Amino acid sequence: MAGHRYEFSNAGALFHDSYLPSLSLSLEVTRPQFSDMLPRAEARRFKYFHFTLEEKTERFWPVRSWGMGALMGQ
């Protein structure tokens, strides 16, 4: 299993909608990260996904880092 962790000063945000029972996660992804993740997502090989939140602001929780693990080959 391979794992990747990406850490940025602004890696994304987690939003809560007060009118709907939902959370929305928005992540900043570079082209190399997207190119690395896309084949694994298409092959349904994601094993886990995690993210680290900072203290909540007025509207959202900033995402400091995120990562994913995927099964490699068969």
XYZ file of C-alpha atoms in Angstrom, residues 6-54:
49
model
C 0.329 16.831 1.236
C 0.832 19.809 3.547
C 0.241 23.442 2.604
C -0.515 26.687 4.382
C -3.876 26.577 2.584
C -4.673 22.966 1.663
C -8.435 23.509 1.555
C -11.467 24.043 3.779
C -14.257 22.082 5.443
C -17.629 23.827 5.306
C -20.813 23.197 7.290
C -24.158 24.239 5.876
C -26.503 25.363 8.640
C -29.552 24.734 6.422
C -28.619 21.238 5.233
C -27.229 18.288 7.200
C -23.997 18.136 5.205
C -20.307 18.927 5.185
C -18.358 19.978 2.095
C -14.614 19.438 1.779
C -12.671 21.584 -0.676
C -9.008 20.658 -1.312
C -6.215 22.410 -3.181
C -4.700 19.838 -5.563
C -1.760 20.380 -7.922
C -1.640 18.829 -11.381
C 0.987 16.210 -10.321
C -1.148 15.261 -7.289
C -4.242 14.956 -9.469
C -2.339 12.874 -12.033
C -1.121 10.611 -9.228
C -4.571 10.178 -7.676
C -6.808 9.862 -10.749
C -5.782 6.338 -11.881
C -6.191 5.033 -8.315
C -9.623 6.628 -7.991
C -10.730 5.224 -11.347
C -9.503 1.747 -10.321
C -11.276 2.089 -6.949
C -8.015 1.482 -5.121
C -8.303 4.121 -2.384
C -7.738 2.466 0.983
C -8.002 5.520 3.222
C -8.238 9.285 3.111
C -7.451 11.707 5.948
C -7.108 15.420 6.559
C -5.977 17.700 9.406
C -8.091 20.677 10.380
C -7.060 23.904 12.056
